[in-house]
Coordinates of C-alpha atoms and ligand atoms in Angstrom, one line a residue:
Chain A
X1 CA 0.0 0.0 0.0
X2 CA 1.2 3.5 -0.8
X3 CA 0.6 6.4 1.6
X4 CA -0.6 9.3 -0.3
X5 CA -1.6 11.6 2.6
X6 CA -0.5 11.8 6.2
X7 CA 0.1 14.2 9.0
X8 CA 3.5 16.0 8.8
X9 CA 6.0 14.7 11.3
X10 CA 6.1 18.2 12.7
X11 CA 2.5 17.8 14.0
X12 CA 1.2 15.8 16.9
X13 CA -1.7 13.4 16.6
X14 CA -3.8 15.6 19.0
X15 CA -7.3 16.5 17.6
X16 CA -7.6 20.3 17.1
X17 CA -10.1 22.4 18.9
X18 CA -10.7 24.9 16.1
X19 CA -14.2 25.8 15.0
X20 CA -15.7 24.5 11.7
X21 CA -14.7 26.9 8.9
X22 CA -11.7 28.3 10.7
X23 CA -8.4 28.0 8.7
X24 CA -6.0 28.0 11.7
X25 CA -5.8 24.2 11.3
X26 CA -4.9 24.5 7.6
X27 CA -2.2 27.1 8.4
X28 CA -0.8 24.8 11.1
X29 CA -0.5 22.1 8.6
X30 CA 1.3 24.4 6.1
X31 CA 3.8 25.2 8.9
X32 CA 4.2 21.5 9.7
X33 CA 4.8 20.7 6.0
X34 CA 7.4 23.5 5.7
X35 CA 9.3 22.2 8.8
X36 CA 9.2 18.6 7.4
X37 CA 10.3 19.6 4.0
X38 CA 13.3 21.5 5.3
X39 CA 14.1 18.6 7.7
X40 CA 14.4 21.0 10.7
X41 CA 12.0 19.5 13.2
X42 CA 14.6 18.7 15.8
X43 CA 16.2 22.2 15.7
X44 CA 12.9 24.1 15.7
X45 CA 11.5 26.0 18.7
X46 CA 8.1 27.5 18.2
X47 CA 6.4 30.3 20.1
X48 CA 2.6 30.2 20.6
X49 CA 0.8 33.5 21.2
X50 CA -2.4 34.4 22.9
X51 CA -5.5 34.0 20.8
X52 CA -7.3 31.0 19.3
X53 CA -4.0 29.5 18.4
X54 CA -2.6 29.6 21.9
X55 CA -2.8 25.8 22.0
X56 CA -0.4 25.5 19.1
X57 CA 2.0 24.1 21.6
X58 CA -0.2 21.0 21.7
X59 CA -0.2 20.6 17.9
X60 CA 3.4 21.2 16.9
X61 CA 5.8 18.3 17.5
X62 CA 8.8 20.5 18.4
X63 CA 9.9 22.4 21.5
X64 CA 7.4 25.2 22.2
X65 CA 7.1 28.2 24.4
X66 CA 3.8 30.0 25.1
X67 CA 4.2 33.7 25.2
X68 CA 2.2 36.5 26.9
X69 CA -0.3 38.4 24.6
X70 CA 1.6 40.2 21.9
X71 CA 5.1 39.3 23.2
X72 CA 5.9 36.4 21.0
X73 CA 8.5 38.3 18.9
X74 CA 10.3 39.3 22.1
X75 CA 10.2 35.7 23.5
X76 CA 11.5 34.5 20.1
X77 CA 14.2 37.1 20.2
X78 CA 15.3 35.8 23.6
X79 CA 15.5 32.2 22.3
X80 CA 17.2 33.1 19.0
X81 CA 19.8 35.3 20.6
X82 CA 21.1 32.5 22.9
X83 CA 20.5 29.7 20.4
X84 CA 21.4 31.2 17.0
X85 CA 21.7 27.8 15.3
X86 CA 18.1 26.9 16.1
X87 CA 15.1 27.8 13.9
X88 CA 12.6 29.9 15.9
X89 CA 9.1 30.8 14.7
X90 CA 6.1 32.6 16.2
X91 CA 2.5 32.0 15.3
X92 CA 0.3 35.1 16.0
X93 CA -3.2 36.4 15.4
X94 CA -3.9 39.9 14.3
X95 CA -5.0 41.2 17.8
X96 CA -1.8 39.7 19.2
X97 CA 0.5 41.0 16.6
X98 CA -1.1 44.2 15.2
X99 CA -2.6 45.6 18.4
X100 CA -1.1 44.8 21.8
X101 CA 2.1 43.4 20.2
X102 CA 2.8 46.2 17.7
X103 CA 6.0 47.4 19.4
X104 CA 7.4 43.9 19.6
X105 CA 6.8 43.0 16.0
X106 CA 8.0 46.4 14.6
X107 CA 11.2 46.2 16.6
X108 CA 11.9 42.5 15.8
X109 CA 11.5 43.4 12.1
X110 CA 13.6 46.5 12.4
X111 CA 16.4 44.6 14.0
X112 CA 16.2 42.0 11.2
X113 CA 15.8 39.4 14.0
X114 CA 16.5 36.1 12.3
X115 CA 13.1 34.6 13.1
X116 CA 10.0 33.5 11.1
X117 CA 6.6 34.9 11.9
X118 CA 3.4 33.4 10.8
X119 CA 0.8 36.1 11.1
X120 CA -2.8 34.9 10.9
X121 CA -5.1 37.8 10.0
X122 CA -8.8 36.9 10.5
X123 CA -9.9 40.6 10.9
X124 CA -11.4 39.9 14.3
X125 CA -10.6 38.8 17.9
X126 CA -11.6 35.2 17.7
X127 CA -10.7 33.8 21.1
X128 CA -12.5 36.6 23.1
X129 CA -15.5 36.0 20.9
X130 CA -15.6 38.5 18.2
X131 CA -14.4 41.9 19.1
X132 CA -13.1 44.5 16.7
X133 CA -9.4 44.0 15.7
X134 CA -7.0 46.6 14.4
X135 CA -7.4 44.7 11.1
X136 CA -11.2 44.7 11.1
X137 CA -12.6 46.1 7.8
X138 CA -14.3 49.4 7.6
X139 CA -18.0 48.7 8.1
X140 CA -17.3 45.3 9.6
X141 CA -19.7 44.4 12.4
X142 CA -18.2 42.9 15.5
X143 CA -19.3 42.8 19.1
X144 CA -17.5 46.1 19.8
X145 CA -18.3 47.7 16.5
X146 CA -22.0 46.7 16.5
X147 CA -23.0 49.2 13.9
X148 CA -19.9 48.4 11.8
X149 CA -16.4 49.7 12.1
X150 CA -16.5 53.5 11.6
X151 CA -13.5 55.4 10.5
X152 CA -14.6 58.3 12.7
X153 CA -14.4 56.2 15.9
X154 CA -11.9 53.5 15.1
X155 CA -9.8 54.7 12.2
X156 CA -8.4 52.5 9.5
X157 CA -7.3 48.8 9.3
X158 CA -3.6 48.3 9.8
X159 CA -1.8 46.7 6.9
X160 CA 1.1 44.9 8.4
X161 CA 3.0 43.8 5.3
X162 CA 2.9 47.3 3.8
X163 CA 4.0 48.9 7.2
X164 CA 6.9 46.5 7.8
X165 CA 8.0 46.9 4.2
X166 CA 9.2 50.4 5.0
X167 CA 11.9 48.9 7.3
X168 CA 15.3 47.7 6.2
X169 CA 15.3 44.7 8.6
X170 CA 12.9 42.3 7.0
X171 CA 14.2 39.9 4.4
X172 CA 10.8 38.5 3.3
X173 CA 7.3 39.8 3.7
X174 CA 4.4 38.2 1.9
X175 CA 0.6 38.2 2.2
X176 CA -1.2 35.0 1.2
X177 CA -4.7 33.6 1.7
X178 CA -6.2 30.3 3.0
X179 CA -9.6 30.4 1.4
X180 CA -9.2 28.0 -1.4
X181 CA -6.8 25.2 -2.6
X182 CA -4.9 27.3 -5.1
X183 CA -4.2 30.0 -2.5
X184 CA -3.4 27.4 0.2
X185 CA -0.7 25.9 -2.1
X186 CA 0.6 29.4 -2.6
X187 CA 0.6 30.1 1.1
X188 CA 2.5 26.8 1.7
X189 CA 5.2 28.0 -0.6
X190 CA 5.5 31.4 1.1
X191 CA 5.7 29.8 4.5
X192 CA 8.4 27.4 3.4
X193 CA 10.3 30.3 1.9
X194 CA 10.0 32.2 5.2
X195 CA 11.6 29.3 7.1
X196 CA 14.3 29.0 4.4
X197 CA 15.2 32.7 4.8
X198 CA 15.9 32.0 8.4
X199 CA 18.1 29.0 7.6
X200 CA 20.0 31.1 5.2
X201 CA 20.5 33.7 8.0
X202 CA 18.8 36.4 5.9
X203 CA 16.9 37.9 8.8
X204 CA 13.3 38.6 9.7
X205 CA 10.7 36.9 7.6
X206 CA 6.9 37.2 8.0
X207 CA 4.0 35.6 6.1
X208 CA 0.6 37.2 6.6
X209 CA -2.1 34.6 6.0
X210 CA -5.6 35.9 5.5
X211 CA -7.9 33.5 7.3
X212 CA -11.5 33.0 8.4
X213 CA -13.5 33.2 11.6
X214 CA -16.9 31.9 10.4
X215 CA -18.4 31.6 14.0
X216 CA -17.6 35.2 14.9
X217 CA -18.3 36.6 11.4
X218 CA -21.7 34.9 11.7
X219 CA -21.3 33.0 8.5
X220 CA -21.3 29.4 7.3
X221 CA -17.8 27.9 6.7
X222 CA -18.3 28.2 3.0
X223 CA -19.8 31.7 3.4
X224 CA -16.7 32.7 5.3
X225 CA -14.3 31.6 2.5
X226 CA -16.3 33.7 0.1
X227 CA -16.4 36.7 2.4
X228 CA -12.7 36.6 2.8
X229 CA -12.2 36.5 -1.0
X230 CA -14.7 39.3 -1.7
X231 CA -14.0 41.6 1.2
X232 CA -10.6 41.0 2.8
X233 CA -8.4 40.7 -0.3
X234 CA -9.4 44.1 -1.7
X235 CA -8.3 45.7 1.6
X236 CA -5.3 43.4 2.0
X237 CA -3.9 42.7 -1.5
X238 CA -2.0 39.5 -1.8
X239 CA 1.6 39.4 -2.9
X240 CA 5.2 39.7 -1.9
X241 CA 6.0 43.0 -0.2
X242 CA 9.7 42.4 0.3
X243 CA 12.1 39.7 -0.9
X244 CA 15.8 40.3 -0.6
X245 CA 16.4 37.2 -2.7
X246 CA 14.2 38.4 -5.6
X247 CA 17.1 39.7 -7.7
X248 CA 18.9 36.4 -7.3
X249 CA 16.1 34.8 -9.2
X250 CA 14.1 32.5 -6.9
Chain B
X1 CA 42.5 38.1 47.0
X2 CA 42.6 41.6 45.6
X3 CA 39.9 44.1 46.0
X4 CA 38.5 46.4 43.3
X5 CA 37.1 49.8 44.0
X6 CA 33.9 49.7 42.0
X7 CA 30.4 51.2 41.7
X8 CA 27.5 49.1 43.0
X9 CA 25.8 48.7 39.7
X10 CA 29.0 47.7 38.0
X11 CA 29.9 45.2 40.8
X12 CA 26.5 43.6 40.3
X13 CA 27.0 43.3 36.6
X14 CA 30.6 41.9 36.9
X15 CA 29.3 39.4 39.5
X16 CA 26.5 38.3 37.1
X17 CA 29.0 37.6 34.3
X18 CA 31.2 35.7 36.7
X19 CA 28.2 33.7 37.8
X20 CA 27.7 32.5 34.2
X21 CA 25.1 35.0 33.1
X22 CA 25.1 34.6 29.3
X23 CA 22.3 37.0 28.3
X24 CA 21.1 40.4 29.3
X25 CA 18.1 42.3 28.0
X26 CA 17.3 45.8 29.3
X27 CA 16.1 49.3 28.7
X28 CA 17.7 52.5 29.9
X29 CA 16.5 54.1 33.2
X30 CA 18.3 56.0 35.9
X31 CA 19.7 55.1 38.4
X32 CA 20.6 51.6 37.0
X33 CA 22.2 52.6 33.7
X34 CA 25.6 51.4 34.7
X35 CA 24.3 47.8 34.6
X36 CA 23.3 47.7 31.0
X37 CA 26.3 49.9 30.0
X38 CA 28.6 47.4 31.7
X39 CA 26.8 44.4 30.1
X40 CA 26.8 46.0 26.7
X41 CA 30.6 46.4 26.8
X42 CA 31.7 43.2 28.6
X43 CA 29.1 40.5 27.9
X44 CA 29.8 40.1 24.2
X45 CA 33.5 39.9 24.9
X46 CA 32.9 37.1 27.4
X47 CA 30.7 34.8 25.5
X48 CA 27.3 36.3 26.2
X49 CA 24.7 38.3 24.4
X50 CA 23.5 41.8 25.2
X51 CA 20.4 43.4 23.6
X52 CA 18.7 46.7 24.3
X53 CA 15.0 46.0 24.1
X54 CA 12.4 48.4 22.8
X55 CA 10.8 48.5 26.3
X56 CA 10.9 46.9 29.7
X57 CA 7.9 44.8 28.6
X58 CA 9.9 43.4 25.7
X59 CA 13.0 43.0 27.8
X60 CA 11.3 40.8 30.4
X61 CA 9.7 38.7 27.6
X62 CA 13.2 38.3 26.0
X63 CA 14.3 37.1 29.4
X64 CA 11.4 34.6 29.3
X65 CA 12.5 33.2 26.0
X66 CA 16.2 32.9 27.0
X67 CA 15.4 31.5 30.4
X68 CA 13.2 28.9 28.7
X69 CA 16.3 27.6 26.9
X70 CA 18.0 27.1 30.3
X71 CA 20.5 30.0 29.8
X72 CA 21.5 32.1 32.8
X73 CA 19.8 35.4 32.0
X74 CA 19.3 38.8 33.7
X75 CA 17.5 42.1 33.3
X76 CA 17.7 45.2 35.3
X77 CA 15.6 48.3 35.7
X78 CA 14.4 50.9 38.2
X79 CA 11.0 51.3 39.7
X80 CA 8.8 52.6 36.8
X81 CA 10.4 50.0 34.5
X82 CA 9.9 47.2 37.0
X83 CA 6.2 48.1 37.1
X84 CA 6.1 47.5 33.3
X85 CA 7.8 44.1 33.8
X86 CA 5.2 42.7 36.2
X87 CA 3.1 40.8 33.6
X88 CA 6.2 39.1 32.4
X89 CA 7.4 38.3 35.9
X90 CA 4.1 36.6 36.6
X91 CA 4.6 34.5 33.5
X92 CA 8.2 33.6 34.5
X93 CA 7.0 32.6 38.0
X94 CA 4.2 30.5 36.5
X95 CA 6.5 28.9 33.9
X96 CA 9.0 28.3 36.7
X97 CA 11.8 29.8 34.7
X98 CA 15.0 30.7 36.5
X99 CA 16.3 34.3 35.9
X100 CA 17.5 37.3 37.8
X101 CA 15.7 40.6 37.9
X102 CA 17.3 43.7 39.4
X103 CA 15.4 46.7 40.7
X104 CA 17.7 49.7 41.6
X105 CA 14.8 51.5 43.3
X106 CA 14.1 55.2 42.9
X107 CA 11.4 57.2 44.5
X108 CA 7.8 57.2 43.3
X109 CA 4.9 57.0 42.7
X110 CA 4.5 57.8 39.0
X111 CA 7.6 59.0 37.3
X112 CA 8.6 60.1 40.8
X113 CA 12.2 61.1 40.9
X114 CA 15.6 59.6 40.1
X115 CA 16.8 59.7 43.7
X116 CA 16.9 56.6 45.9
X117 CA 13.7 55.1 47.4
X118 CA 12.4 51.9 48.9
X119 CA 8.8 52.2 47.9
X120 CA 8.7 49.0 45.8
X121 CA 8.8 46.6 48.8
X122 CA 5.2 45.6 48.5
X123 CA 5.5 45.1 44.8
X124 CA 8.6 43.0 45.2
X125 CA 7.6 40.7 48.1
X126 CA 3.8 40.6 48.0
X127 CA 3.2 40.0 44.3
X128 CA 3.3 42.9 41.9
X129 CA 2.0 41.0 38.9
X130 CA -1.2 38.9 38.8
X131 CA -1.9 35.6 40.4
X132 CA -0.5 33.6 43.3
X133 CA 3.2 33.6 42.9
X134 CA 6.3 34.7 44.9
X135 CA 9.8 35.8 43.9
X136 CA 12.9 35.2 46.0
X137 CA 13.8 38.7 47.0
X138 CA 17.4 39.6 48.1
X139 CA 18.3 43.1 49.5
X140 CA 22.0 44.0 49.4
X141 CA 23.4 46.4 52.0
X142 CA 26.8 47.1 50.5
X143 CA 28.6 47.1 47.2
X144 CA 30.2 43.8 48.2
X145 CA 26.7 42.4 48.7
X146 CA 25.6 43.8 45.3
X147 CA 28.2 41.3 44.0
X148 CA 27.7 38.4 46.4
X149 CA 23.9 38.4 46.4
X150 CA 24.0 38.4 42.5
X151 CA 26.1 35.3 42.6
X152 CA 23.7 33.8 45.1
X153 CA 20.7 34.9 43.0
X154 CA 21.7 32.9 40.0
X155 CA 22.2 29.8 42.1
X156 CA 18.9 30.2 43.9
X157 CA 17.1 30.8 40.6
X158 CA 18.3 27.5 39.2
X159 CA 17.9 25.7 42.5
X160 CA 14.2 26.7 42.9
X161 CA 13.4 27.2 39.2
X162 CA 12.1 30.6 40.2
X163 CA 12.8 34.2 39.3
X164 CA 15.0 36.0 41.9
X165 CA 14.6 39.7 42.4
X166 CA 17.5 41.8 43.7
X167 CA 15.9 44.8 45.5
X168 CA 18.6 47.5 45.6
X169 CA 18.4 51.3 45.5
X170 CA 19.9 54.3 43.9
X171 CA 22.5 54.8 46.6
X172 CA 23.8 51.2 46.6
X173 CA 23.8 51.4 42.8
X174 CA 25.8 54.6 42.5
X175 CA 28.2 54.3 45.5
X176 CA 31.8 53.0 45.2
X177 CA 33.3 50.5 47.7
X178 CA 36.1 48.0 47.5
X179 CA 34.8 44.6 46.4
X180 CA 36.3 41.1 46.3
X181 CA 34.8 39.1 43.5
X182 CA 34.3 35.3 43.4
X183 CA 36.3 33.6 40.7
X184 CA 34.6 33.2 37.3
X185 CA 32.5 30.1 36.9
X186 CA 33.5 27.6 34.3
X187 CA 30.9 26.3 31.9
X188 CA 27.9 25.3 34.0
X189 CA 27.1 21.7 34.0
X190 CA 23.5 22.3 35.2
X191 CA 21.0 19.7 34.0
X192 CA 17.8 21.4 32.8
X193 CA 15.9 18.6 31.2
X194 CA 12.8 20.9 30.9
X195 CA 14.5 23.5 28.7
X196 CA 13.4 24.2 25.1
X197 CA 16.7 23.8 23.2
X198 CA 15.4 21.8 20.2
X199 CA 14.0 18.3 20.6
X200 CA 17.1 16.3 19.6
X201 CA 16.8 12.6 20.7
X202 CA 14.0 13.4 23.2
X203 CA 10.3 14.3 23.3
X204 CA 9.4 18.0 22.7
X205 CA 9.5 20.2 25.8
X206 CA 6.8 22.8 26.3
X207 CA 7.0 25.9 28.4
X208 CA 3.5 27.0 29.1
X209 CA 1.6 29.0 31.7
X210 CA -1.9 28.2 30.4
X211 CA -4.2 25.5 31.9
X212 CA -7.9 25.9 31.4
X213 CA -8.8 22.8 33.4
X214 CA -9.4 24.1 37.0
X215 CA -8.7 20.7 38.6
X216 CA -5.2 20.6 37.1
X217 CA -4.4 24.3 37.5
X218 CA -5.4 24.0 41.1
X219 CA -2.8 21.2 41.4
X220 CA -0.2 23.4 39.9
X221 CA -1.1 26.2 42.2
X222 CA -0.7 24.0 45.2
X223 CA 2.6 22.7 43.9
X224 CA 3.8 26.3 43.6
X225 CA 2.6 27.1 47.1
X226 CA 4.4 24.1 48.5
X227 CA 7.6 25.2 46.8
X228 CA 7.2 28.7 48.4
X229 CA 6.8 27.0 51.8
X230 CA 10.0 25.1 51.3
X231 CA 11.7 28.3 50.3
X232 CA 10.4 29.9 53.5
X233 CA 12.0 27.1 55.5
X234 CA 15.4 27.0 53.7
X235 CA 16.3 30.4 52.4
X236 CA 15.9 33.0 55.1
X237 CA 18.9 35.3 55.4
X238 CA 19.5 38.1 57.8
X239 CA 22.2 39.9 59.8
X240 CA 22.2 40.9 63.5
X241 CA 24.4 43.4 65.2
X242 CA 24.6 43.9 69.0
X243 CA 21.3 42.2 69.6
X244 CA 21.9 40.2 72.8
X245 CA 21.6 43.1 75.3
X246 CA 19.6 45.5 73.1
X247 CA 16.4 46.9 74.5
X248 CA 15.7 48.7 71.2
X249 CA 16.3 46.9 67.9
X250 CA 16.5 48.9 64.7
X251 CA 15.1 47.0 61.7
X252 CA 16.1 48.1 58.2
X253 CA 17.3 46.8 54.8
X254 CA 19.5 48.2 52.0
X255 CA 20.6 51.8 52.3
X256 CA 18.3 52.4 55.4
X257 CA 20.2 49.6 57.2
X258 CA 23.5 51.5 56.6
X259 CA 22.0 54.6 58.2
X260 CA 20.6 52.5 61.0
X261 CA 24.0 51.0 61.7
X262 CA 25.6 54.4 62.0
X263 CA 22.7 55.5 64.3
X264 CA 23.2 52.4 66.4
X265 CA 26.9 53.3 66.8
X266 CA 25.9 56.9 67.8
X267 CA 23.4 55.5 70.3
X268 CA 25.9 53.0 71.7
X269 CA 28.3 55.9 72.2
X270 CA 25.7 57.4 74.4
X271 CA 25.5 54.2 76.4
X272 CA 22.1 53.2 74.9
X273 CA 21.5 49.5 74.3
X274 CA 20.6 49.6 70.7
X275 CA 21.0 46.7 68.2
X276 CA 20.4 46.2 64.5
X277 CA 18.4 43.5 62.6
X278 CA 18.9 43.6 58.9
X279 CA 16.7 41.3 56.7
X280 CA 18.8 40.2 53.7
X281 CA 16.1 38.0 52.2
X282 CA 12.8 40.0 52.0
X283 CA 11.1 37.0 50.6
X284 CA 11.3 34.8 52.6
X285 CA 11.1 37.3 55.3
X286 CA 12.8 36.5 58.6
X287 CA 9.5 36.3 60.6
X288 CA 10.7 33.5 63.0
X289 CA 14.0 35.3 63.7
X290 CA 12.3 38.5 64.6
X291 CA 9.6 36.8 66.6
X292 CA 12.3 35.2 68.8
X293 CA 13.6 38.6 69.7
X294 CA 10.2 40.1 70.5
X295 CA 9.2 40.5 74.2
X296 CA 7.6 43.2 76.4
X297 CA 11.0 44.7 77.5
X298 CA 12.2 45.2 73.9
X299 CA 11.0 47.7 71.4
X300 CA 11.6 47.9 67.6
X301 CA 12.3 50.9 65.4
X302 CA 11.7 50.3 61.7
X303 CA 13.6 52.7 59.3
X304 CA 12.6 52.9 55.6
X305 CA 12.6 55.2 52.7
X306 CA 8.9 54.4 52.1
X307 CA 5.6 55.1 53.7
X308 CA 6.0 52.0 55.9
X309 CA 6.0 48.9 53.9
X310 CA 8.4 46.4 55.5
X311 CA 7.0 47.9 58.8
X312 CA 3.9 45.7 58.2
X313 CA 6.0 42.6 58.1
X314 CA 7.9 43.5 61.2
X315 CA 4.6 44.0 63.0
X316 CA 3.4 40.7 61.7
X317 CA 6.6 39.1 63.0
X318 CA 6.5 40.4 66.5
X319 CA 2.8 39.5 66.9
X320 CA 2.1 42.4 69.3
X321 CA 4.7 41.3 71.8
X322 CA 6.8 44.3 71.3
X323 CA 6.1 47.9 70.5
X324 CA 7.1 48.8 66.9
X325 CA 8.1 52.4 66.1
X326 CA 8.7 53.8 62.6
X327 CA 10.7 56.6 61.0
X328 CA 11.2 57.4 57.4
X329 CA 12.2 59.8 54.7
X330 CA 10.5 60.0 51.3
X331 CA 10.8 61.5 47.8
X332 CA 14.5 60.6 47.4
X333 CA 15.5 62.0 50.8
X334 CA 17.6 59.7 52.9
X335 CA 17.4 59.7 56.7
X336 CA 20.6 60.7 58.4
X337 CA 22.1 58.8 61.4
X338 CA 21.4 62.0 63.4
X339 CA 17.7 61.9 62.5
X340 CA 17.4 58.3 63.6
X341 CA 19.3 59.0 66.8
X342 CA 16.8 61.7 67.6
X343 CA 14.0 59.2 67.2
X344 CA 15.9 56.7 69.4
X345 CA 16.2 59.4 72.1
X346 CA 12.5 60.2 71.9
X347 CA 11.6 56.5 72.2
X348 CA 13.9 56.3 75.3
X349 CA 12.1 59.2 76.9
X350 CA 8.8 57.4 76.3
X351 CA 7.8 60.0 73.8
X352 CA 8.6 58.0 70.7
X353 CA 6.4 58.1 67.6
X354 CA 4.7 55.0 68.9
X355 CA 2.9 52.2 67.1
X356 CA 0.2 54.1 65.3
X357 CA 1.9 57.3 64.4
X358 CA 3.1 56.6 60.9
Ligands
TPP401 C1 -2.8 41.2 28.5 C2 -4.0 40.5 27.9 N1 -5.0 41.2 27.4 C3 -6.1 40.6 26.9 C4 -6.1 39.3 26.8 C5 -7.4 38.6 26.3 N2 -7.2 38.1 24.9 C6 -7.0 36.8 24.7 S1 -7.0 36.3 23.1 C7 -7.2 37.9 22.7 C8 -7.4 38.3 21.2 C9 -6.8 37.4 20.3 O1 -7.2 37.8 19.0 P1 -6.2 37.5 17.8 O2 -4.8 37.8 18.1 O3 -6.8 38.2 16.6 O4 -6.3 35.9 17.6 P2 -7.5 35.0 17.2 O5 -8.1 34.5 18.5 O6 -8.5 35.8 16.4 O7 -6.9 33.8 16.5 C10 -7.4 38.8 23.8 C11 -7.7 40.2 23.7 C12 -5.0 38.5 27.4 N3 -5.0 37.2 27.4 N4 -4.0 39.1 27.9

């Protein structure tokens, strides 16, 4: 018998707690596949953040640390500085990274900290049950923007890739999506590249993955995928925002 | 052994490097700047890493990451910066990660001032961050002790898998005294099987402070409390001077204890039977040792550069058996031995500030 599909070695057998229609599980798998394909499981240390993905330490089959809300890039910096030969990644939501953890992510990027950041943007605070995030779209209804996010009260969505692309530190910044198979394959390639950048000691690499929160968006799983494609991508255009290897022909 | 004339903050930094500290993360704030300055220069030359963080919040979380790898790691700050570190300190205590945190106290509250203070006692020994946790807290009383207690702090942190806080102040940080350093440690052969160093030939390690199952989190809480009880039994440190015949015992730590010692000498010069009790570990606090000294014939005078914080622990320790007086200066002002002597003389005349006058 030939095995055509199995869990990556980099993932545990534990069943995931994610809601139907949430793409955290898919993104975990992409991270697991990237670690497997680079053969770096034993040398990898992951940092879980605070948000729905806090239990990532149960799902990845490598050493893990769980960080305080927003502080994963600082924790990863602490690990990487004392163990520079290890591969260190963080896995963070948009509340974690783009709100409470803004200082940590900007400075880790500015330092060119040689870590890999998986940034999962679902435009909402999932774990605390659906509050407005810094990435919520204009007009988006959440429990704390019940009449829709208004520019007057809450300003504009923060575009992390564009913002970090103004810095010299990052080696790779890409925005991808997780709403259909074609985009998932693309996302997998970007994540793998972000880990490879670290192996090649090129410095800070971040992949922003647009994702869904069907439960808090009040949509069916399928409806959430469609909502992402129709509403999030126009605000958050997909693409590579920085790639220091681009000239070398990748 | 030769002695080096050195500033308190620098003595502490040098002792840390000799104790095998391999990483330092900090953020500038007076009056502790000589510590990160020293580390920035020396640590990279001696096999360690130094990084100036973007804030105290980031610095303490970098400490968390590095401590999680089993590396000996330190951060230092002064009062307002230590406030910012409290969330991270709670996580370090919950994750049982060994590390050393230095508070060179200034006066507060708020931005306060840059002169010395002792107003962070409650924050240091009673919690500070959220949840049921304790730090081991050591209070140096000289530049020599800035060095010696730093060496001890790294050992205690590893022994108990707990953050250790060195509670110093702006005077001890800035003053110069001759110091004899312990020799530099060789590579540490400490076994830290829990550390996240990459899962090579073993199962993955996880450093985590989340547990959403009350039954199992309660178990963890009780285990932490049991550890703190063992610490209370094994790690009390204090110093006594001229206690045996004393009918008035001065109780003070850090800079206040230096003032108290001079005041004691002045009082002894006048034939007064005054002694000194100096807590060195503030957690665990020397309750039993103070309790043993308490009796009707003996009074206590607590001296602090705070509104009366350690005072509460002294009163708890003596359990009402002795009268406890209090004198202080605030706002960066330091009591003089003469000030304290005057309070001693008033207490002798029966007109002391008394128990409830603070
Ligand atoms: C200091 C602190 N503030 C607030 C919280 C509560 N909290 C937990 S998760 C979360 C938001 C997470 O949202 P996001 O990062 O977008 O991740 P998601 O759950 O959507 O995957 C918040 C505010 C916390 N745990 N700690």
